[in-house]
Structures are given as C-alpha cells and as structure tokens.
Coordinates of C-alpha atoms and ligand atoms in Angstrom, one line a residue:
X20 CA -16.0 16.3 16.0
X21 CA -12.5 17.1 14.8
X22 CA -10.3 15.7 16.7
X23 CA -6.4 15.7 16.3
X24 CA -4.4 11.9 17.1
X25 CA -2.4 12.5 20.1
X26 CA 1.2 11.9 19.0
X27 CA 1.8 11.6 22.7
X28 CA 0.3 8.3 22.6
X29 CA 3.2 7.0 20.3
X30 CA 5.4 4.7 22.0
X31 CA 8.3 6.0 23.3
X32 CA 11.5 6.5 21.0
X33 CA 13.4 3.7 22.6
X34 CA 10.8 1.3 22.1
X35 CA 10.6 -0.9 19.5
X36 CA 8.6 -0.6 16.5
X37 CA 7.9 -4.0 14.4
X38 CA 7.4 -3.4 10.3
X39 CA 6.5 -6.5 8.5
X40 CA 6.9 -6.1 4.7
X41 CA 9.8 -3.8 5.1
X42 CA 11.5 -5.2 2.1
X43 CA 8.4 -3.8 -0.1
X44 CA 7.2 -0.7 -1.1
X45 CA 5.0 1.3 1.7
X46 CA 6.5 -0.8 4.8
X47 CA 10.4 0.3 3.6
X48 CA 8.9 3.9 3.7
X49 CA 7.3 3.6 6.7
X50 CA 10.9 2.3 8.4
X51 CA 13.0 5.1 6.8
X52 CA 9.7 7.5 7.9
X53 CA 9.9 6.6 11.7
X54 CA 14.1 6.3 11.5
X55 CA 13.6 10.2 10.3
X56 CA 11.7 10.9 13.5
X57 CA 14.3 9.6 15.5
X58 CA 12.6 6.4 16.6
X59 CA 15.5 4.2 17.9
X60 CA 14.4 1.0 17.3
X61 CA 13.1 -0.4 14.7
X62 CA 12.6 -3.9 13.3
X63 CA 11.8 -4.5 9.8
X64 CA 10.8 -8.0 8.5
X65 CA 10.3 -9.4 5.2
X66 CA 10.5 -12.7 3.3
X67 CA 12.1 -11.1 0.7
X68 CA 16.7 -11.9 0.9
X69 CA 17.9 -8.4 2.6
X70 CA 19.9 -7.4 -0.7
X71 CA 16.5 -7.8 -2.4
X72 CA 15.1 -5.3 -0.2
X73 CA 14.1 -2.0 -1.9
X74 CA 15.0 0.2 1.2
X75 CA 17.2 -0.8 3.9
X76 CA 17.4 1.9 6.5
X77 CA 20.4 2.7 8.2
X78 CA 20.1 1.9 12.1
X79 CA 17.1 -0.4 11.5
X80 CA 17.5 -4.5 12.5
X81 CA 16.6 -6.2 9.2
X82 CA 15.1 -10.1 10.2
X83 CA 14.3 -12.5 6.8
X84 CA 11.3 -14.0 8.2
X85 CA 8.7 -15.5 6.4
X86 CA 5.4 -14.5 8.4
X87 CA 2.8 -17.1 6.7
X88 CA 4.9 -19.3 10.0
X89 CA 3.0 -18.9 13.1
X90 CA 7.2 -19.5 14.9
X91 CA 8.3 -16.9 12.7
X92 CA 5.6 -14.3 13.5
X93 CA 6.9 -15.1 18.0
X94 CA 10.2 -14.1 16.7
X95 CA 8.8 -10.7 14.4
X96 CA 7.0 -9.6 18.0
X97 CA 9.7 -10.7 21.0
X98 CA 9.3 -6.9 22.7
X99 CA 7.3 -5.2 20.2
X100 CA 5.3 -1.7 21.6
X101 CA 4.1 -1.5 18.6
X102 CA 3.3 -3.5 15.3
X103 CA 2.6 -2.5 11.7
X104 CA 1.5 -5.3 9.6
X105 CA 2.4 -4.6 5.8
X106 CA 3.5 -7.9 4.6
X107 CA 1.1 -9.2 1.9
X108 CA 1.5 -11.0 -1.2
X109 CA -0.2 -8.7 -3.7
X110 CA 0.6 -6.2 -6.3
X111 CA -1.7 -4.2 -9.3
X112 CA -4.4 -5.6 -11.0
X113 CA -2.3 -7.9 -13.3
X114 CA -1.1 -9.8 -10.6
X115 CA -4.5 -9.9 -8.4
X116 CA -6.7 -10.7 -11.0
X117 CA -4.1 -14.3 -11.5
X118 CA -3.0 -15.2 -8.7
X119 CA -6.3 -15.4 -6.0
X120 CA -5.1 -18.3 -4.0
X121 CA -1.7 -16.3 -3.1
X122 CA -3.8 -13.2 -2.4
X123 CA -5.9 -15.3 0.3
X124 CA -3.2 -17.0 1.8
X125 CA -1.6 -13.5 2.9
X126 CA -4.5 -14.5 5.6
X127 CA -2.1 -16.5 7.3
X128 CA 0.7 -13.8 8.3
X129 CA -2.5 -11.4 9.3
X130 CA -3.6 -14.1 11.9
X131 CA -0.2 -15.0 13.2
X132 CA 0.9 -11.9 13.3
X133 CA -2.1 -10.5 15.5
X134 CA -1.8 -13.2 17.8
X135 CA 2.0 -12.3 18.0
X136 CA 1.4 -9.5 18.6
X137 CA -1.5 -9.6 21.5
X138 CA 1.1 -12.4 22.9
X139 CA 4.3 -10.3 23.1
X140 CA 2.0 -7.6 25.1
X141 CA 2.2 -4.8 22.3
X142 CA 0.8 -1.8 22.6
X143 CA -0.9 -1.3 19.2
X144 CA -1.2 -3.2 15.9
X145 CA -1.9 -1.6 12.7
X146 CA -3.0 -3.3 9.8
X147 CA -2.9 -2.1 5.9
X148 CA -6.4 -3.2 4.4
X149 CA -7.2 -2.2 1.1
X150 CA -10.0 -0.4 -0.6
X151 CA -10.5 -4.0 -2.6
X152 CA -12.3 -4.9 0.4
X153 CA -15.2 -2.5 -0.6
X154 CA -18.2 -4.0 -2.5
X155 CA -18.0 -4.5 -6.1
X156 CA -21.5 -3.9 -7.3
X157 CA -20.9 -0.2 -6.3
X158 CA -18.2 0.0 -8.7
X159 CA -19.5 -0.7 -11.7
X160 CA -19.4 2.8 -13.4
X161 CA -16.3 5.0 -14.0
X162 CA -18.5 8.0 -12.5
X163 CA -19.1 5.8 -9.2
X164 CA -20.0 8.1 -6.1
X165 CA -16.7 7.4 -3.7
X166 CA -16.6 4.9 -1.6
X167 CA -17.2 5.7 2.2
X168 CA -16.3 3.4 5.0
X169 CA -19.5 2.1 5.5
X170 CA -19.7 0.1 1.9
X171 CA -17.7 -3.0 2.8
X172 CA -21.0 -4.2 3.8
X173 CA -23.4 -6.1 2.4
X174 CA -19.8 -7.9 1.8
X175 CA -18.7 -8.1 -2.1
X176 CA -15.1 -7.5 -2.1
X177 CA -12.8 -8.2 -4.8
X178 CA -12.2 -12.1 -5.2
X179 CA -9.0 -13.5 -3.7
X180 CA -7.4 -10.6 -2.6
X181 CA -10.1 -8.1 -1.6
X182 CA -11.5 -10.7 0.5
X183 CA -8.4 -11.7 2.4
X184 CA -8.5 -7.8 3.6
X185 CA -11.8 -7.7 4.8
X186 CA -11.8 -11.1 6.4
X187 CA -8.6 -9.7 8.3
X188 CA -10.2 -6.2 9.3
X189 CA -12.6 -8.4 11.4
X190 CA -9.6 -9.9 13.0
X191 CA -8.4 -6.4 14.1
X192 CA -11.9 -5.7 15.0
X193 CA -12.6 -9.0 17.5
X194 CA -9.0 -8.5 19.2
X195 CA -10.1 -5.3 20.1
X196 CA -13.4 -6.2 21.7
X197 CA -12.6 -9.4 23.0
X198 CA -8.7 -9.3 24.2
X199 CA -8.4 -5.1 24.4
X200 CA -5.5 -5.5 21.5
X201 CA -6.0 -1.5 20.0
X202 CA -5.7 -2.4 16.7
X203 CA -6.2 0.0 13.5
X204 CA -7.6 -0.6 10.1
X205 CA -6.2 1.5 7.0
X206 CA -8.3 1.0 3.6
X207 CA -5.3 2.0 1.3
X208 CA -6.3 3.6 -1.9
X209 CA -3.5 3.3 -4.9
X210 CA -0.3 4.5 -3.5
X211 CA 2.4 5.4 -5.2
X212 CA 6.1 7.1 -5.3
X213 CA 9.8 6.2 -5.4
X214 CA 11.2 2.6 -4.2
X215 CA 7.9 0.8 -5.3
X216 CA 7.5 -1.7 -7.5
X217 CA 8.1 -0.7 -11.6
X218 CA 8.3 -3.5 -13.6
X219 CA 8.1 -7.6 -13.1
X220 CA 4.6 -7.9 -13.4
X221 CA 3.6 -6.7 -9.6
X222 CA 3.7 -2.8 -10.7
X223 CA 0.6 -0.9 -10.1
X224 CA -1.1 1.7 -12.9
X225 CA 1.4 5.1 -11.9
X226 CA 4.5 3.1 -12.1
X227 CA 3.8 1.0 -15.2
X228 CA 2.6 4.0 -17.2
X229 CA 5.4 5.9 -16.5
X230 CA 8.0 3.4 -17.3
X231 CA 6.0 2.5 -20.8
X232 CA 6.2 6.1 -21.5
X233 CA 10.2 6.5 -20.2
X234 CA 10.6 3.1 -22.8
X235 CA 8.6 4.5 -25.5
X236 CA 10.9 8.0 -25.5
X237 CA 14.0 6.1 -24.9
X238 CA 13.3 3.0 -28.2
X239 CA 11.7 6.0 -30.0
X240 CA 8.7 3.6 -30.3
X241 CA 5.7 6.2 -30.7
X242 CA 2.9 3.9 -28.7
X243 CA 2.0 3.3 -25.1
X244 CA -0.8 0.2 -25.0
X245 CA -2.7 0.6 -21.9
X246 CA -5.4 -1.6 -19.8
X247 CA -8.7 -1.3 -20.8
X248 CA -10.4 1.6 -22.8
X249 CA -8.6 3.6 -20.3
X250 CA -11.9 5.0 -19.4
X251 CA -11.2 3.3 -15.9
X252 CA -11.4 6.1 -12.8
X253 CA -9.0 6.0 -9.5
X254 CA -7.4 8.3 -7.5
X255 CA -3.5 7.7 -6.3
X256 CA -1.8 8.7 -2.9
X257 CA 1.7 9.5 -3.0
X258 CA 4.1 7.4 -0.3
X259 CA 4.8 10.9 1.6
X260 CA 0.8 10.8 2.7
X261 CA 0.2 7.2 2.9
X262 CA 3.1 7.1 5.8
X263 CA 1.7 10.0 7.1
X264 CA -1.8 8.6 7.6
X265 CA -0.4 5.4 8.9
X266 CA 0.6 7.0 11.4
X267 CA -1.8 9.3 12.4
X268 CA -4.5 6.8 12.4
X269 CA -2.4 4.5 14.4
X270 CA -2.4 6.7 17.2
X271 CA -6.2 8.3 17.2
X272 CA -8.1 6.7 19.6
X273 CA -11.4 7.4 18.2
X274 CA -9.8 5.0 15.5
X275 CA -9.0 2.0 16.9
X276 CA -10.7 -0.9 15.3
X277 CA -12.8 1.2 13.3
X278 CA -12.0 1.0 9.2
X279 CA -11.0 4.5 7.7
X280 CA -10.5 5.1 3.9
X281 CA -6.6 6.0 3.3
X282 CA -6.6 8.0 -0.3
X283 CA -6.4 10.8 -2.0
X284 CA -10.1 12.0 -3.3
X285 CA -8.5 13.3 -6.4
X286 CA -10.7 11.3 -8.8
X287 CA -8.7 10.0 -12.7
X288 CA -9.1 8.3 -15.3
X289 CA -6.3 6.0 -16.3
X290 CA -6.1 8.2 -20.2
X291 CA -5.6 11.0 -17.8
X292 CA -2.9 9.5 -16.0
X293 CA -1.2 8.8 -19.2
X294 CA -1.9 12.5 -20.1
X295 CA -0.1 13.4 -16.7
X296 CA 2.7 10.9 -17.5
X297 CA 3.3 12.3 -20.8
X298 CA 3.2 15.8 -19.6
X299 CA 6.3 14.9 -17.3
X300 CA 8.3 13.3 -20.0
X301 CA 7.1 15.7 -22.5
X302 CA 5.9 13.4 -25.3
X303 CA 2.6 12.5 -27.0
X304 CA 2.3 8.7 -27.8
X305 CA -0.3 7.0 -29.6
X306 CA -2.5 5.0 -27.4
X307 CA -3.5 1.6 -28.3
X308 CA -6.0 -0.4 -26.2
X309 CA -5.6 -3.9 -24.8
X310 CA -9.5 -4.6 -24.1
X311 CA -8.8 -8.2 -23.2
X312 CA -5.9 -7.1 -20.1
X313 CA -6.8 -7.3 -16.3
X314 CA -8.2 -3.8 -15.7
X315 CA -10.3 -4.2 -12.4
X316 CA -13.6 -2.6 -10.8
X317 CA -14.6 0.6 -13.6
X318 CA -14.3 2.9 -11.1
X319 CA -13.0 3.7 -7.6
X320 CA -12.9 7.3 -4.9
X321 CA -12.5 7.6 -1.7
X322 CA -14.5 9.5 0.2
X323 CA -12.9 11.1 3.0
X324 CA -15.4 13.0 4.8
X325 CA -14.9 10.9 7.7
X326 CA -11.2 11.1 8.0
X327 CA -11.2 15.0 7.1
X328 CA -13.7 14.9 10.8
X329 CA -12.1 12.6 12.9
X330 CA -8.2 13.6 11.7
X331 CA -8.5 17.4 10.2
X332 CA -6.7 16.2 7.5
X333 CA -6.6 14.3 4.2
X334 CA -4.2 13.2 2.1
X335 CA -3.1 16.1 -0.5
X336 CA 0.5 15.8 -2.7
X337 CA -1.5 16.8 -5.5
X338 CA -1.3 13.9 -8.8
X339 CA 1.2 16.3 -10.6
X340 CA 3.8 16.6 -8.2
X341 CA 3.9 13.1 -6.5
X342 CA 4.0 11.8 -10.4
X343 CA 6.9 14.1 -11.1
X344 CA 8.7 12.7 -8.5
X345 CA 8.1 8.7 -9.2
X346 CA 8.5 9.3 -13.0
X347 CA 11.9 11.2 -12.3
X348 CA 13.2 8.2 -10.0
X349 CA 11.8 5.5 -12.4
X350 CA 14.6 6.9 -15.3
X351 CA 16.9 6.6 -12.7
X352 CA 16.2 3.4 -12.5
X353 CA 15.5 2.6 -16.4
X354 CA 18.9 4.1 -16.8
X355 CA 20.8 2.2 -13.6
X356 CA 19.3 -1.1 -15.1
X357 CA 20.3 -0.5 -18.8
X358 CA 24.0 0.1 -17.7
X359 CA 23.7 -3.1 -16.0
X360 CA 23.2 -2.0 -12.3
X361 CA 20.7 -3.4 -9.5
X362 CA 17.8 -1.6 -9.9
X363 CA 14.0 -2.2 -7.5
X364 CA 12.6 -4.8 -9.1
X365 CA 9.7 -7.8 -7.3
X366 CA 11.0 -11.0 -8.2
X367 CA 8.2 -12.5 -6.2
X368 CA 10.0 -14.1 -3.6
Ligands
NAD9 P1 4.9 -4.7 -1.6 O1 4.7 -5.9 -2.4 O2 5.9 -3.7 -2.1 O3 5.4 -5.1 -0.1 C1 4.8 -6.2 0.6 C2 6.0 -7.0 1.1 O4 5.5 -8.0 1.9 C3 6.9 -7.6 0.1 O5 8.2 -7.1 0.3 C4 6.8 -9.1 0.4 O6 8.1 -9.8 0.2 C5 6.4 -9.1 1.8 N1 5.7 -10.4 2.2 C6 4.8 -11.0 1.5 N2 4.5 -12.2 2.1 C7 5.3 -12.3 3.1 C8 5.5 -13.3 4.1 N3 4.8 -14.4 4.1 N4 6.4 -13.0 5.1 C9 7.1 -11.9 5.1 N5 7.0 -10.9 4.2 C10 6.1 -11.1 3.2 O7 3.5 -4.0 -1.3 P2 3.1 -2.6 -0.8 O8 2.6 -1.8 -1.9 O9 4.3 -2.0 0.1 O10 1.9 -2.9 0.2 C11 2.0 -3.0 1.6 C12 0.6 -3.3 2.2 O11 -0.3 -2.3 1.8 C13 0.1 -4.6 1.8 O12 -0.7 -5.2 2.9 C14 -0.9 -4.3 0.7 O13 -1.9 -5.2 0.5 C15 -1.4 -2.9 1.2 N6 -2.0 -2.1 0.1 C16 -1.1 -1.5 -0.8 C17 -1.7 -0.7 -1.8 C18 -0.8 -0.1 -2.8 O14 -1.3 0.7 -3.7 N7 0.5 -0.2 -2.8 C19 -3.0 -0.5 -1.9 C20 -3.9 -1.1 -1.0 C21 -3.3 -1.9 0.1

C-alpha cells in the first residue's frame, strides 16, 4: 500500500506557514527547512525573548507569544494555511522526570492552538507528539520489541509529560472527525543535531554526552559519569530526518489524524552512544555510573513498518554521521562560550 505524500497538497509558497516553538530546537529547523524551499511566508512563535532564539531565519516574522494564552494563540493563527505546533515545555529525561506539572500544562497551548487554528480556517495542523505517549509496561527491558503505533493503548504513558502528548493526540484526532480540521500526529523518537539544546539541564542524551566528553578532553579530566548502568537502549533521529518527516506526513492524506512513529529504528544503548561519542573526539574515558540519576523507560525502538508502507521511506542519517555533526558544532559552541561569546543555551524561559 505504498503510497507517496502528495507535495502538491502543500500550501502554496505565498501562503503562510505558522511554527510555534521556533525559538527551540526542531521548530527553528523546521523554519530555516521551509525558508530553504522557498516558502515565503513564514511565522515563527515562541515564548522564548527573540535574541534567545537558537535560530532566527532570515525572511521569517518572529512574534514572542506565549501560547499557554488562548488571545495569544488568535494572534499565532490570523491567516495561517497551515499550522505546526512544536511549542512544549519539555526537554530530556532530567528535566521530565522533575518537572510533571510543567510537562502537563504544555496541554494548554495544544488546545488553544487547535482551536486557533480550526478558527482562522487553516488548512492543516500538525502536531509533535512524542514516543513518551507509548505504554510503559512495554518498556521495561533494554531488549523491548519496538514500539509500533498501535501500543499507546491500553493507555500507560510516561507521567506528566507522556500523558500531556497522548491526551493531545486525541485532540488532533476529534477535530478531525468532528470539525474536518486535517490534523497530523508525529510520535517523535530522540532527535538530535546542531542548534538543540546542550547544556542547562534541558539537554537530551546525544547532546549531553558529547559535551561531557568535549569537557572531559578539554579539563583533561579522564571520566565521563553517565545516567544509569548505561545499559538503557534508544534509537536517535538526526534534525535533517525529523524535518523531513514532518513534512511528509503533514501532507499524506492517508495520515491525517492517524499517529505514526517518527524515529530512526537504529536501536543503542546509551554505553554505545558514549562509545560513538568517544570515537568522534577520539578519547577513551573512564565511565562511572550514577545509578540514582533520572534515566527513564529501560528501553525504547520504533518500529517503522508502518511508515516504511504508507510513506516508502524511513528515517536514515545513520548514528555516526548525524553524531559527527552535533559533536563538531557542540565544540563550537564549548569554545564560543569559553571565550565569553553567546552560545545555544535553554534558560527555561
Ligand atoms: P525545545 O525545547 O528546543 O523547543 C520547544 C520550544 O517551545 C521552546 O523554545 C520553548 O520556549 C517553546 N515554548 C514552550 N512553551 C511555550 C509557550 N507557552 N508559548 C510559546 N512557546 C513555548 O524542544 P524541541 O526538541 O524543539 O521539541 C519540539 C517539539 O517536539 C515539542 O513538542 C516536543 O515535545 C516534541 N518532541 C521532541 C523530542 C526531541 O527529542 N527533541 C522528542 C519527542 C517529542
């Protein structure tokens, strides 16, 4: 049943595009990603101060909203053809596993925002779930089977923030059979890359390990401590496939309202992502083991037989050479913010 999204179906270039979350990590990639393709106009919003923003894209009208404000969300939408939804309080498993109440409360922008958006007549609304919102009793092993779309059910998502996805997937779901809104549900996997988040407390597992091993060469400190045993399996999609996805799933019509796993199947174990790490930055460290530190479900895959048959595609930058990449860009940035310069960094605003 392969079937190709119809990129025909994407609004046209002088329409505008609405990107909430802009100021972060994926929805700043997504802006500079549609820019490239000659899009027109584009609105990115964020809560975030615009000089805080990790990617401002030339061309691109930059609003300082914040969205959890039903008023705000009217203002995001005013002639929107299309909306992706990427503004959520979050970040890796340090900061979910602490802060469950700011997780949940993400809830708010997704409901505004949809209504917004069904209000201001858009064409599509796209929403960036996570693969938190799968049940946690089938993660319980590092050597899990992947996760395929249909395990979100019997509902046991991650507290707090896993949760807040999957209660806002029904949204998506409900304002396409009741109001005809198309909507589209991603289930993010990891992502990773250049301009994300690398240190402040809201950096995921790629990012922090490579900048613990970029500290350890530069102090000449010989130890990395990592999460857990490190015994912990995930796979990681790089940026350059995540906005990809995003957008072919946006405009598949055999996907609207239906979820679909967005990941790489490329299964590791956090010891072999320090491995890869220090690979890169050619250095062995000794590994010590905070057993008490947030370290999440024991293991996570996604299965993407169903988006390999619906799209013909799957996401592939291959762990090595995405890593490469972010690893090279985090020492820019290690160096940038040791000679005093602004560097990406959350400040949690
Ligand atoms: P990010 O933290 O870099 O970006 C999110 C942005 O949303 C931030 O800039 C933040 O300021 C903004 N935001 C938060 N609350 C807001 C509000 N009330 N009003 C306006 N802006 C607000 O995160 P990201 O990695 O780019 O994630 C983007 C989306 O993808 C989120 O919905 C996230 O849950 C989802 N996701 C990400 C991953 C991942 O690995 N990065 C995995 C699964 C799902």
């Amino acid at each position: 049943m392969s079937k190709k999204p119809n990129m025909a179906d994407r609004c046209g270039k002088d329409e505008l595009i609405v990107i909430t979350g802009a100021g972060g990590f994926i929805g700043g990639a997504l802006a500079r990603y549609f820019s490239d393709l000659g899009f027109k106009r584009i609105r990115a919003v964020d809560r975030k101060p615009i000089p805080d923003w990790y990617q401002r894209v030339p061309g691109v009208e930059n609003l300082n909203l914040d969205l959890s404000d039903e008023e705000s969300c009217r203002r995001a939408c005013i002639d929107a053809a299309e909306v992706y939804n990427l503004a959520a309080d979050m970040g890796g498993m340090g900061f979910i596993e602490r802060f469950r109440i700011q997780c949940l409360r993400s809830i708010l922008v997704n409901t505004h925002m949809i209504e917004a958006a069904y209000q201001a007549g858009a064409q599509r609304f796209f929403f960036s779930s996570s693969a938190c919102a799968y049940n946690t009793e089938l993660q319980k092993l590092p050597t899990v089977r992947a996760l395929k779309e249909s395990d979100a059910y019997p509902a046991m998502a991650e507290r707090g923030y896993g949760w807040e996805k999957l209660m806002s997937e029904m949204f998506c779901q409900e304002y396409w059979s009741e109001r005809g809104l198309k909507t589209s549900i991603a289930r993010f996997h990891n992502v990773y890359g250049p301009w994300g988040t690398w240190d402040g407390g809201r950096e995921k597992a790629p990012a922090a390990l490579s900048r613990k091993v970029i500290e350890a060469k530069d102090t000449g400190k010989k130890e990395i401590t990592i999460w857990g045993d490190g015994t912990q399996t995930r796979s990681f999609m790089y940026i350059d496939d995540c906005v990809k996805g995003i957008d072919m799933i946006a405009h598949c019509e055999d996907l609207i309202a239906v979820p679909i796993n967005l990941g790489s199947s490329e299964l590791h174990s956090i010891n072999s992502l320090v491995d890869t790490a220090e690979k890169i930055g050619g250095i062995k460290l000794e590994r010590k083991y905070d057993l008490g530190a947030p370290k999440g479900v024991a293991g996570r895959n996604s299965d993407n037989t169903f988006i390999k048959n619906v799209l013909n595609w799957e996401p592939n930058v291959p762990l090595i050479d995405g890593l490469t990449k972010t690893y090279k860009w985090i020492e820019q940035q290690y160096v940038a913010r040791k000679e005093g310069q602004k560097t990406v960094r959350d400040t949690g605003h």
